JSON list of C-alpha atoms in Angstrom, two decimals:
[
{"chain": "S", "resi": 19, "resn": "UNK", "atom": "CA", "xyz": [3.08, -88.87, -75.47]},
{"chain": "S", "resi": 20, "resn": "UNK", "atom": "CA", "xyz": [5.00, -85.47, -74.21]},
{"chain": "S", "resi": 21, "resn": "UNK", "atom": "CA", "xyz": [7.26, -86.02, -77.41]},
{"chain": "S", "resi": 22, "resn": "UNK", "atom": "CA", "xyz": [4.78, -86.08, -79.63]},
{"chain": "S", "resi": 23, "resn": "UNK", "atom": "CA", "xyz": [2.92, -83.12, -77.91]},
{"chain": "S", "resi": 24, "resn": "UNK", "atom": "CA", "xyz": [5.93, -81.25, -78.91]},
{"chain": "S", "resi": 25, "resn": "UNK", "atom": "CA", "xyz": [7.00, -82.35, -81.84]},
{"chain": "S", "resi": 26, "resn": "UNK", "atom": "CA", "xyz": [3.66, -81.12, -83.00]},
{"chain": "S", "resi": 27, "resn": "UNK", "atom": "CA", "xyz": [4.04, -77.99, -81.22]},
{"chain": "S", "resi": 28, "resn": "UNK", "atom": "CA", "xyz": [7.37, -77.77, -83.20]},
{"chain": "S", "resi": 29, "resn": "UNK", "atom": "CA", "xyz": [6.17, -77.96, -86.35]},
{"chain": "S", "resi": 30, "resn": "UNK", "atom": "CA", "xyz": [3.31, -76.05, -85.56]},
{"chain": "S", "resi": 31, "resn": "UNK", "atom": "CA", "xyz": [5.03, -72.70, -85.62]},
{"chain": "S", "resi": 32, "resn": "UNK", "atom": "CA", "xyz": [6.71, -72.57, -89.19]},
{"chain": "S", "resi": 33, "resn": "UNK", "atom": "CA", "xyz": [2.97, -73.30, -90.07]},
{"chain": "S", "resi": 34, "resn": "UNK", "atom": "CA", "xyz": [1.39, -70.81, -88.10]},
{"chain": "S", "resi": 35, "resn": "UNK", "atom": "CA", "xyz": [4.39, -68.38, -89.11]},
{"chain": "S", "resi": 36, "resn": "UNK", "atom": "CA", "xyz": [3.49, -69.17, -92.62]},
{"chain": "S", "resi": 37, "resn": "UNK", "atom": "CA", "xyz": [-0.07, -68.82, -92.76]},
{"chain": "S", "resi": 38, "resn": "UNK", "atom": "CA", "xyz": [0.37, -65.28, -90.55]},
{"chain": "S", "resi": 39, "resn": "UNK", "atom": "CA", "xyz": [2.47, -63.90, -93.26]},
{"chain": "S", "resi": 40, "resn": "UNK", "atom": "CA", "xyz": [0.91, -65.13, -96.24]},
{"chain": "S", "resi": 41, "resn": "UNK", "atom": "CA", "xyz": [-2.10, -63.37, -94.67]},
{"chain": "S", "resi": 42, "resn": "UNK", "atom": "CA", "xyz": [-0.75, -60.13, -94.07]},
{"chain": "S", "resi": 43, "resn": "UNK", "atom": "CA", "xyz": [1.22, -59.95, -97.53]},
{"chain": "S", "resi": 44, "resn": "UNK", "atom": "CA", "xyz": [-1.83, -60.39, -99.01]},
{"chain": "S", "resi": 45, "resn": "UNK", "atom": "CA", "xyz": [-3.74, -56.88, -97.41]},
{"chain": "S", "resi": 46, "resn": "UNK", "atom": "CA", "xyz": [-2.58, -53.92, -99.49]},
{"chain": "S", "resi": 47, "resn": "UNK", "atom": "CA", "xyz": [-1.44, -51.15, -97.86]},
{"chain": "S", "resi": 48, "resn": "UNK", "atom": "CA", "xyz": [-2.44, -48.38, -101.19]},
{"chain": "S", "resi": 49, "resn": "UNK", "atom": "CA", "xyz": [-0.25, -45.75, -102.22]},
{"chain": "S", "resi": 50, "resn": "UNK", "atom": "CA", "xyz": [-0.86, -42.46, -100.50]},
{"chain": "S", "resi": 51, "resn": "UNK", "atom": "CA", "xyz": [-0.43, -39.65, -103.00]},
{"chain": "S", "resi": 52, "resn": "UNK", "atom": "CA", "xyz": [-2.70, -40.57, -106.18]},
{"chain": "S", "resi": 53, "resn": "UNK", "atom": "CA", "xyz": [-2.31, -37.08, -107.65]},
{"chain": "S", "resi": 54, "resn": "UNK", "atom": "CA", "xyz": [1.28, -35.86, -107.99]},
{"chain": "S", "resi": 55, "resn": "UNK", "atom": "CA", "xyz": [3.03, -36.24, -111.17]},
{"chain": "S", "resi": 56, "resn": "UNK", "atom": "CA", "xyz": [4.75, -39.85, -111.11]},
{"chain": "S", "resi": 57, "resn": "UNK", "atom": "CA", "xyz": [8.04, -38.63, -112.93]},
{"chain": "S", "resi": 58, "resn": "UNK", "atom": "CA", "xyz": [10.72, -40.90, -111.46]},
{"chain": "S", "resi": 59, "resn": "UNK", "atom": "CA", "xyz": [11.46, -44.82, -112.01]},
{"chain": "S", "resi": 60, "resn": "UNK", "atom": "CA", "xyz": [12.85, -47.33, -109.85]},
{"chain": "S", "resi": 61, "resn": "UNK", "atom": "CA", "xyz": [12.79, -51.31, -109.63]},
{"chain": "S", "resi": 62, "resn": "UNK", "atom": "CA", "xyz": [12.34, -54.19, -108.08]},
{"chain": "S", "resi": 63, "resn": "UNK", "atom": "CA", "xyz": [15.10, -56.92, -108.27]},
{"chain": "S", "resi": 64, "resn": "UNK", "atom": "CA", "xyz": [15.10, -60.33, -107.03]},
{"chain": "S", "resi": 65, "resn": "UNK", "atom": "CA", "xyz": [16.91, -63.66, -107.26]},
{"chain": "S", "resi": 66, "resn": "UNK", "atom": "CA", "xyz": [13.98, -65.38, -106.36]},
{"chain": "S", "resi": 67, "resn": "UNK", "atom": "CA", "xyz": [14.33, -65.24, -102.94]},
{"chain": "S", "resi": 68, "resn": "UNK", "atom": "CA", "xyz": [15.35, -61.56, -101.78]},
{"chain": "S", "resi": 69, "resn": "UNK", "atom": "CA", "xyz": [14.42, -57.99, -103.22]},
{"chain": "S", "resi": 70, "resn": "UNK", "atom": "CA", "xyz": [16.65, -55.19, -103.91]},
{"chain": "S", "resi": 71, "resn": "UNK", "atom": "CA", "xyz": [15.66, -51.68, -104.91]},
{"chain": "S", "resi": 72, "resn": "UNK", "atom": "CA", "xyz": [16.90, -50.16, -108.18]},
{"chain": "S", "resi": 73, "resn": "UNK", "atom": "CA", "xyz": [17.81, -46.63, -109.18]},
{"chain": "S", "resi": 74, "resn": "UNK", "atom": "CA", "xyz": [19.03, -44.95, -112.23]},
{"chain": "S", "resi": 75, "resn": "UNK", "atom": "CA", "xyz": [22.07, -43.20, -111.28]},
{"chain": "S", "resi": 76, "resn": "UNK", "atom": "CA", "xyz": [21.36, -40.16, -113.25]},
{"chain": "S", "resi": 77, "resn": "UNK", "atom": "CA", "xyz": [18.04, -39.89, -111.09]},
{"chain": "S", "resi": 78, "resn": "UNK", "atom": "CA", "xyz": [20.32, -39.52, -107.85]},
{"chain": "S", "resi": 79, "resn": "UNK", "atom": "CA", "xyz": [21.97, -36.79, -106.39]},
{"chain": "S", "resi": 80, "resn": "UNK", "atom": "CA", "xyz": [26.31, -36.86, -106.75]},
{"chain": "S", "resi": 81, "resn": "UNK", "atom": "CA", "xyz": [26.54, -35.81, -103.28]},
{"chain": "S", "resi": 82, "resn": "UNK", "atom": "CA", "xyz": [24.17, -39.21, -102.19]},
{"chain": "S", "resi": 83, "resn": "UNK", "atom": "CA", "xyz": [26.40, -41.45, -103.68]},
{"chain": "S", "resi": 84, "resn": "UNK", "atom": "CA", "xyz": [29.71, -40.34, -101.94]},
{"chain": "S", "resi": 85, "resn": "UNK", "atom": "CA", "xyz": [31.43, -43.28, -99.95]},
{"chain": "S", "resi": 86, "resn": "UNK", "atom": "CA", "xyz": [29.62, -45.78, -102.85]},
{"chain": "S", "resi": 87, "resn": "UNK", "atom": "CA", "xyz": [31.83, -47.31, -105.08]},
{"chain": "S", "resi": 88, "resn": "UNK", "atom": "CA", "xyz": [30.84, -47.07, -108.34]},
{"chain": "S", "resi": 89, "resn": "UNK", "atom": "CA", "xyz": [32.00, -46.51, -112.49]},
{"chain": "S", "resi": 90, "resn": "UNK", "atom": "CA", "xyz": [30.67, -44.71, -114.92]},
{"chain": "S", "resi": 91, "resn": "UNK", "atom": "CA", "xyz": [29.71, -46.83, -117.54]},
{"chain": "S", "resi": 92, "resn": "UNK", "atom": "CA", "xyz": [27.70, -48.14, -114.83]},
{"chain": "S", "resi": 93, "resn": "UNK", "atom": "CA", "xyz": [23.90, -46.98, -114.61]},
{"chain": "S", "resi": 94, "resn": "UNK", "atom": "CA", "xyz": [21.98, -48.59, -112.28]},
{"chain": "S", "resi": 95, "resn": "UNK", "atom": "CA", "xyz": [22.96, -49.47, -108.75]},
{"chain": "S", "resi": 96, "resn": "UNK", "atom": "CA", "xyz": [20.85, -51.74, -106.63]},
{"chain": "S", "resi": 97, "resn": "UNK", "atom": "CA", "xyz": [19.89, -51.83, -102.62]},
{"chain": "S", "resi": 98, "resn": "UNK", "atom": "CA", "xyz": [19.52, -54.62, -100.42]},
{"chain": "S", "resi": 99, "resn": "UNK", "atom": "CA", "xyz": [19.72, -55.04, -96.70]},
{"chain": "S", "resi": 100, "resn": "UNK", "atom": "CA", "xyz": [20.55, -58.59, -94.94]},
{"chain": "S", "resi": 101, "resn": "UNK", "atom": "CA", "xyz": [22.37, -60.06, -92.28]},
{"chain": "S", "resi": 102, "resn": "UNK", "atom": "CA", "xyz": [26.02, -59.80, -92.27]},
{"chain": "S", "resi": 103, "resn": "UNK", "atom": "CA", "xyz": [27.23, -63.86, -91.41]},
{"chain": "S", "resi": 104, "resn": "UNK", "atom": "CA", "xyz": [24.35, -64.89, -93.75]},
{"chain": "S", "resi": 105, "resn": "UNK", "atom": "CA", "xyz": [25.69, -62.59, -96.74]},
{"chain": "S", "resi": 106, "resn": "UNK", "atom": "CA", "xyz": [29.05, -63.33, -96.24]},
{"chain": "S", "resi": 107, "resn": "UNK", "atom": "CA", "xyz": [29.28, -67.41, -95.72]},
{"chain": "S", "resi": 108, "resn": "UNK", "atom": "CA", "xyz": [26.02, -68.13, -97.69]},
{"chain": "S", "resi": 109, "resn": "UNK", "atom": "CA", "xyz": [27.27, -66.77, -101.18]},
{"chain": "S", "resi": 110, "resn": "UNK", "atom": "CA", "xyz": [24.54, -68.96, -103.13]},
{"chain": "S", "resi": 111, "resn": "UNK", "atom": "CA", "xyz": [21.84, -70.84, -102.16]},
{"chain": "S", "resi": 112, "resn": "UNK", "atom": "CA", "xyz": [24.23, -74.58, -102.24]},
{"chain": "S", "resi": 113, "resn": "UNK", "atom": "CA", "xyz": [26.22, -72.78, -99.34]},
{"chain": "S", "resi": 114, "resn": "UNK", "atom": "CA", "xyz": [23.34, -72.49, -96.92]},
{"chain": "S", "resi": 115, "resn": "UNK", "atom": "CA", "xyz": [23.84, -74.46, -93.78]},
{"chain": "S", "resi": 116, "resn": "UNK", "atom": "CA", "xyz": [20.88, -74.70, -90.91]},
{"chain": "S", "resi": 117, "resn": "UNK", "atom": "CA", "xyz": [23.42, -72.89, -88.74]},
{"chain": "S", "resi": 118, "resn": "UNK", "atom": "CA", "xyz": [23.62, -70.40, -90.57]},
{"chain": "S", "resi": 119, "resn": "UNK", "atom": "CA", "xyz": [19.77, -70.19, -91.35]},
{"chain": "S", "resi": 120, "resn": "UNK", "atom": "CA", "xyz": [18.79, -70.24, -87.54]},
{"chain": "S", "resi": 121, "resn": "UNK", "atom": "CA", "xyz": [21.50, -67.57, -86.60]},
{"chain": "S", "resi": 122, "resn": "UNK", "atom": "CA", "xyz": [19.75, -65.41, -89.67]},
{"chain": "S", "resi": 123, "resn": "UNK", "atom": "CA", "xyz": [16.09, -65.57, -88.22]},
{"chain": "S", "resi": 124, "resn": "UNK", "atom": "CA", "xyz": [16.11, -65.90, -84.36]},
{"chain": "S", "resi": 125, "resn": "UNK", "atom": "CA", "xyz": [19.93, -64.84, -83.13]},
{"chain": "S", "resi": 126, "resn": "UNK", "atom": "CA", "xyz": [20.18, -60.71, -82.98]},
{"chain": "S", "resi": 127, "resn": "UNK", "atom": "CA", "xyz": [23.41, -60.33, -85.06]},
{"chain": "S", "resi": 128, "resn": "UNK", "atom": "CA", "xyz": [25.06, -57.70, -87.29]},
{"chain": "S", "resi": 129, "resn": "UNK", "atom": "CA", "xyz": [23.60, -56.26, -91.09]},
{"chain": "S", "resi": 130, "resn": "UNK", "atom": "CA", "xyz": [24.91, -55.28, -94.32]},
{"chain": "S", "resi": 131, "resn": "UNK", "atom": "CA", "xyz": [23.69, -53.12, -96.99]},
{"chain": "S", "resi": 132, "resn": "UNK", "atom": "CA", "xyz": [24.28, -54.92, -100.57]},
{"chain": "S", "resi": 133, "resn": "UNK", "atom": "CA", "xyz": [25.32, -52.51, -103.43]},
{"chain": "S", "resi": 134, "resn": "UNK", "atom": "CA", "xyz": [25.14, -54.10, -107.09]},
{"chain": "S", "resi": 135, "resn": "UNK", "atom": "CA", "xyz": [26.06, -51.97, -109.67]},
{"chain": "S", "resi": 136, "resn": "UNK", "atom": "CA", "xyz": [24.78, -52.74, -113.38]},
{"chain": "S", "resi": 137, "resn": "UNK", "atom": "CA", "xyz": [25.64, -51.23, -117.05]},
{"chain": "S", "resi": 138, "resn": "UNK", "atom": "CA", "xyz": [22.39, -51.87, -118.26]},
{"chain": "S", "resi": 139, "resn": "UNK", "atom": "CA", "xyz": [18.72, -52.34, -117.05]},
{"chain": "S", "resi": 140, "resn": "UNK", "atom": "CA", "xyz": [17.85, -55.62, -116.59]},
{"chain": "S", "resi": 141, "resn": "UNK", "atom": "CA", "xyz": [14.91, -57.43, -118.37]},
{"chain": "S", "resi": 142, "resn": "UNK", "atom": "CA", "xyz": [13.62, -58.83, -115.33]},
{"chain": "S", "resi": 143, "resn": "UNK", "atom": "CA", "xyz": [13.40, -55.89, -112.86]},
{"chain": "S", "resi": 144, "resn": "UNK", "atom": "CA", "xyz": [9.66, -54.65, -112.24]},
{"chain": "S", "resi": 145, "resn": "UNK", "atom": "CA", "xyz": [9.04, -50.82, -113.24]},
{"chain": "S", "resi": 146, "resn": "UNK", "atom": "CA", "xyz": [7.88, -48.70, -110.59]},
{"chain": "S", "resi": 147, "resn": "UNK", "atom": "CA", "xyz": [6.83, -44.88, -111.37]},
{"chain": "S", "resi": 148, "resn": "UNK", "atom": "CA", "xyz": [6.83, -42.87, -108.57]},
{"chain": "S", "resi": 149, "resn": "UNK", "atom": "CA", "xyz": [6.31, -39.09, -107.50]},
{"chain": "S", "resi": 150, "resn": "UNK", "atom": "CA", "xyz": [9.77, -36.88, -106.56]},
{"chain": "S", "resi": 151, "resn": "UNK", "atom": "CA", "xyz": [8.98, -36.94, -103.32]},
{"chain": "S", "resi": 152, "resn": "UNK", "atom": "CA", "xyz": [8.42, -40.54, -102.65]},
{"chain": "S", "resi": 153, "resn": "UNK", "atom": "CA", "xyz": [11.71, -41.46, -104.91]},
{"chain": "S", "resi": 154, "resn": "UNK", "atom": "CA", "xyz": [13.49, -38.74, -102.29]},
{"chain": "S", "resi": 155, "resn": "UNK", "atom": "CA", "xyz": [11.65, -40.70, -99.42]},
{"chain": "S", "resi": 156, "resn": "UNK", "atom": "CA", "xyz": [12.69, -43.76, -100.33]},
{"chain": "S", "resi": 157, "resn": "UNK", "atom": "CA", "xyz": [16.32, -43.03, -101.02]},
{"chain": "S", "resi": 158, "resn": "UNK", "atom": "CA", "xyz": [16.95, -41.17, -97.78]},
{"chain": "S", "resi": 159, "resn": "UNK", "atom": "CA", "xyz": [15.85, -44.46, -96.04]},
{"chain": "S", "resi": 160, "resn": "UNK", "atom": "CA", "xyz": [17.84, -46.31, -97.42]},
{"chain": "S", "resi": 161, "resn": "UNK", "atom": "CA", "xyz": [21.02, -44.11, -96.81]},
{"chain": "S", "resi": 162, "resn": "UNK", "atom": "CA", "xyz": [19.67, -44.07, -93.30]},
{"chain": "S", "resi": 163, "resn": "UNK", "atom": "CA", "xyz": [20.21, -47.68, -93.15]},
{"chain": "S", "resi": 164, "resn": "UNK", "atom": "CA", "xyz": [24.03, -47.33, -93.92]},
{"chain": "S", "resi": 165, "resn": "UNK", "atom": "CA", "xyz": [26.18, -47.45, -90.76]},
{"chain": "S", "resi": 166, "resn": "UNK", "atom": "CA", "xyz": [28.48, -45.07, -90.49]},
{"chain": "S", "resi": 167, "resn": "UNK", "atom": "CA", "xyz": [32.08, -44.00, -88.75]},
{"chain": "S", "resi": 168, "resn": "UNK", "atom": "CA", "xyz": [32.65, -40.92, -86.49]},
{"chain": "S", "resi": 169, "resn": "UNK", "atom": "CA", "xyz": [34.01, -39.08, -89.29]},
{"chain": "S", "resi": 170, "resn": "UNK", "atom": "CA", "xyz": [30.25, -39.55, -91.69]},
{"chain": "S", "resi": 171, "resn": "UNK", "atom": "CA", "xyz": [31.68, -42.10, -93.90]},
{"chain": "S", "resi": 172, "resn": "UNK", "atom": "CA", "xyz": [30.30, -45.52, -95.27]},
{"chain": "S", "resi": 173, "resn": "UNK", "atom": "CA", "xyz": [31.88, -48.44, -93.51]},
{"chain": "S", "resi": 174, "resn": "UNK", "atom": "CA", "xyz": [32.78, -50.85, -96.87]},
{"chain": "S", "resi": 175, "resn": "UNK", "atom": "CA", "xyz": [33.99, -54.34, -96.75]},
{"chain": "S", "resi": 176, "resn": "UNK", "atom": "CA", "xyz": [36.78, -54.26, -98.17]},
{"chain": "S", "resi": 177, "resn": "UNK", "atom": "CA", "xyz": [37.30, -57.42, -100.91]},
{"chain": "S", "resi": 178, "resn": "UNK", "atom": "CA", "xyz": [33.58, -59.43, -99.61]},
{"chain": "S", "resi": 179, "resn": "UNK", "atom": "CA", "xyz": [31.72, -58.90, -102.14]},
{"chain": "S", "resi": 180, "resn": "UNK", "atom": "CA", "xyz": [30.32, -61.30, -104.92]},
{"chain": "S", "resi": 181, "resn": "UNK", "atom": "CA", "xyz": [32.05, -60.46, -107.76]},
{"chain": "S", "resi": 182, "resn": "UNK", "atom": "CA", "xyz": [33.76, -57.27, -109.37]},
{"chain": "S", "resi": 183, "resn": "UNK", "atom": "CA", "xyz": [30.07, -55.36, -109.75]},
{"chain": "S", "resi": 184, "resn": "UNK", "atom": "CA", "xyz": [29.06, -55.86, -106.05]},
{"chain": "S", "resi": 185, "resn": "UNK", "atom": "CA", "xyz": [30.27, -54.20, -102.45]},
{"chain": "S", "resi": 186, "resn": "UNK", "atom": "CA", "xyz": [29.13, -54.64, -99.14]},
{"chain": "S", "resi": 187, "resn": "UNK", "atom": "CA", "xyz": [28.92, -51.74, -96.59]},
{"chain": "S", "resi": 188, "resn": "UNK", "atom": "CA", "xyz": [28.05, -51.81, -92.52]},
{"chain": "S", "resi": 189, "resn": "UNK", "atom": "CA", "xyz": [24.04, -51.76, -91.54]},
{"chain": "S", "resi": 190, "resn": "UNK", "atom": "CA", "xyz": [21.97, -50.30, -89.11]},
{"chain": "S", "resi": 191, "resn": "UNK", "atom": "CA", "xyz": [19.22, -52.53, -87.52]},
{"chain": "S", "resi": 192, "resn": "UNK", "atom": "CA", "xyz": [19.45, -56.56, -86.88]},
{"chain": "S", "resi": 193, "resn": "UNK", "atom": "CA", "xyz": [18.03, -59.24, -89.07]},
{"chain": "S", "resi": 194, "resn": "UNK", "atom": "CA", "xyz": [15.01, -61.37, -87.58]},
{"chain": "S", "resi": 195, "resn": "UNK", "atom": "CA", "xyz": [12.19, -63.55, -89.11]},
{"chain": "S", "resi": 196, "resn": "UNK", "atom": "CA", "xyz": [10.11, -60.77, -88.15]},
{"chain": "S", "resi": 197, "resn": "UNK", "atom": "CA", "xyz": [12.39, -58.02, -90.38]},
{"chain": "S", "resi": 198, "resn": "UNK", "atom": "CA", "xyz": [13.56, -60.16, -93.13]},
{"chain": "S", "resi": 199, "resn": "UNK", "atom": "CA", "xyz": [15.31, -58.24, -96.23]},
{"chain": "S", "resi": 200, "resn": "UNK", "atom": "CA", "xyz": [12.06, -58.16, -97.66]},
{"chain": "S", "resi": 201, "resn": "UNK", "atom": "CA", "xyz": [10.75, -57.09, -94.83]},
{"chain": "S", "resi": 202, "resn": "UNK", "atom": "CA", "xyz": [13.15, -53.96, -95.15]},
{"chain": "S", "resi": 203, "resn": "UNK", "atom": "CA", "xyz": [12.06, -52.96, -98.86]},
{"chain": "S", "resi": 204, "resn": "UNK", "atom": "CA", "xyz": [8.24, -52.98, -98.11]},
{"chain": "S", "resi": 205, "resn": "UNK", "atom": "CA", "xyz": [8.74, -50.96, -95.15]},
{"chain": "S", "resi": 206, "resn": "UNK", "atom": "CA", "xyz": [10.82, -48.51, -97.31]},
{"chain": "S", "resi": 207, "resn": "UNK", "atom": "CA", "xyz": [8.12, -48.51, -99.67]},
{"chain": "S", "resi": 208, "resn": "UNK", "atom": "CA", "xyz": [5.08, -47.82, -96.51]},
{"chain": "S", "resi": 209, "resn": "UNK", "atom": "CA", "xyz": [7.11, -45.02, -95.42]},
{"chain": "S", "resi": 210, "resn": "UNK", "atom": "CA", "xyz": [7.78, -43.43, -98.92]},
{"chain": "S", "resi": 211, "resn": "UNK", "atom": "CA", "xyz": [3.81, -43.65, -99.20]},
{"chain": "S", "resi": 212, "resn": "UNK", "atom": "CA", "xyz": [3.99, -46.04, -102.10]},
{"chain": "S", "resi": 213, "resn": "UNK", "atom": "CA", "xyz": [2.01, -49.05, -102.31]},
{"chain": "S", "resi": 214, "resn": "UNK", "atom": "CA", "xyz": [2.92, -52.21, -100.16]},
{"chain": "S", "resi": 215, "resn": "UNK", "atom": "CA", "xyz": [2.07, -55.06, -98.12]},
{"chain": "S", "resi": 216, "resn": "UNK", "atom": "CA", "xyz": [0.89, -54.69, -94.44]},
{"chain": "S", "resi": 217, "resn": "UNK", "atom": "CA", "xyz": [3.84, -57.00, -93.55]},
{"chain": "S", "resi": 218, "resn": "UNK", "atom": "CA", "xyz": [5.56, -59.61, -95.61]},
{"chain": "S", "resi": 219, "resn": "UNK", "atom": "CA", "xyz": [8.72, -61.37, -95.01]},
{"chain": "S", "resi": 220, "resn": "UNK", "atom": "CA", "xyz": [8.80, -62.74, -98.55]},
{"chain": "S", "resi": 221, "resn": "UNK", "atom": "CA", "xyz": [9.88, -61.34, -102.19]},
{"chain": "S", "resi": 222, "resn": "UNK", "atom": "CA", "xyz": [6.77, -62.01, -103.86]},
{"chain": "S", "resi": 223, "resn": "UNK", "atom": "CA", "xyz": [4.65, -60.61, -101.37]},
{"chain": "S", "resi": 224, "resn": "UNK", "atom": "CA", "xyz": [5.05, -56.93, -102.61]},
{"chain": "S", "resi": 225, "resn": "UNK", "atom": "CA", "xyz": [6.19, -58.25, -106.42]},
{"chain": "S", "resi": 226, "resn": "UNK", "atom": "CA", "xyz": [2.92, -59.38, -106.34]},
{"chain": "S", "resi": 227, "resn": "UNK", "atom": "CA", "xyz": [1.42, -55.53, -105.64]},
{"chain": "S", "resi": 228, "resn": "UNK", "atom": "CA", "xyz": [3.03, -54.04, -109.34]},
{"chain": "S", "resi": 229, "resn": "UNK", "atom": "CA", "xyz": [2.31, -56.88, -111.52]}
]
């Protein structure tokens, strides 16, 4: 009888952690500033599992960009946040190993920042409008999230990333099922004063706030 006390226990909590989120991804947290000129785009990318943020480069300041690799015929670059061994050893979805996926959500281990650069905009990224000073917001939290040597510079991994258009750079913080990637974005987004969820660990969760 104690097994099956805890078994149910168990499987109780990815239920219970389930139900909690869906809950709190569904209260809207509403955009602060209704009355400034929106004049600035970004978007929201995801491969169906984890968001990135989106930026036009011309939007950005030069200076923000220094220690980011990037061309110019390329003109949008992307931002996501993750951890580092999932990242690296779980390149697509066929390479995920429960080790790897139990490390990610309960073990406190090392982050990455994920920069995707892209020629063109891509038809499935959602349009966001926003005001100057929540696109400046929301960019200086994310460059607050790169890691950084004693001398100021971006710490890149050098030859990790997915293909030519993609780099990976050192993180601040450590990855839990509490502060998934997602989680990351839609707290950028709270503290920028745009409109989010109250807490979501999911992609769709604040996707589901700009359709």
């Amino acid at each position: 009888m104690k097994i099956v006390k805890w078994s149910l226990y168990f499987l109780a909590i990815p239920i219970v952690y389930l139900v909690v989120s869906l809950f709190f991804s569904s209260i809207t947290i509403d955009k602060e500033d209704d009355e400034s000129i929106c004049d600035k785009t970004i978007f929201l990318s995801s491969n169906g599992v984890h968001l990135d943020i989106v930026f036009h480069k011309g939007d950005i300041d030069p200076y923000a960009l220094k220690g980011i690799v990037s061309l110019e015929t390329e003109q949008y670059i992307s931002f996501g946040w993750g951890d580092e061994n999932f990242y690296i050893n779980t390149p697509t979805w066929d390479d995920l190993t429960f080790g790897n996926a139990i490390q990610a959500l309960f073990l406190k281990s090392t982050t990455l920042m994920h920069v995707t650069r892209y020629e063109h905009r891509q038809s499935d990224w959602i349009e966001i409008k926003t005001s100057t000073k929540e696109f400046q917001l929301l960019y200086d939290y994310i460059l607050d999230t790169f890691e950084e040597d004693q001398n100021g510079n971006k710490m890149i991994l050098e030859d990790k990333g997915y293909s030519e258009k993609d780099d990976f750079y050192k993180a601040k913080g450590s990855y839990s099922c509490l502060n998934t990637c997602n989680s990351w974005v839609n707290f950028g987004f709270k503290k920028s004063g745009l409109k989010s969820c109250y807490w979501t660990p999911f992609d769709f969760g604040l996707m589901k706030k700009y359709e």
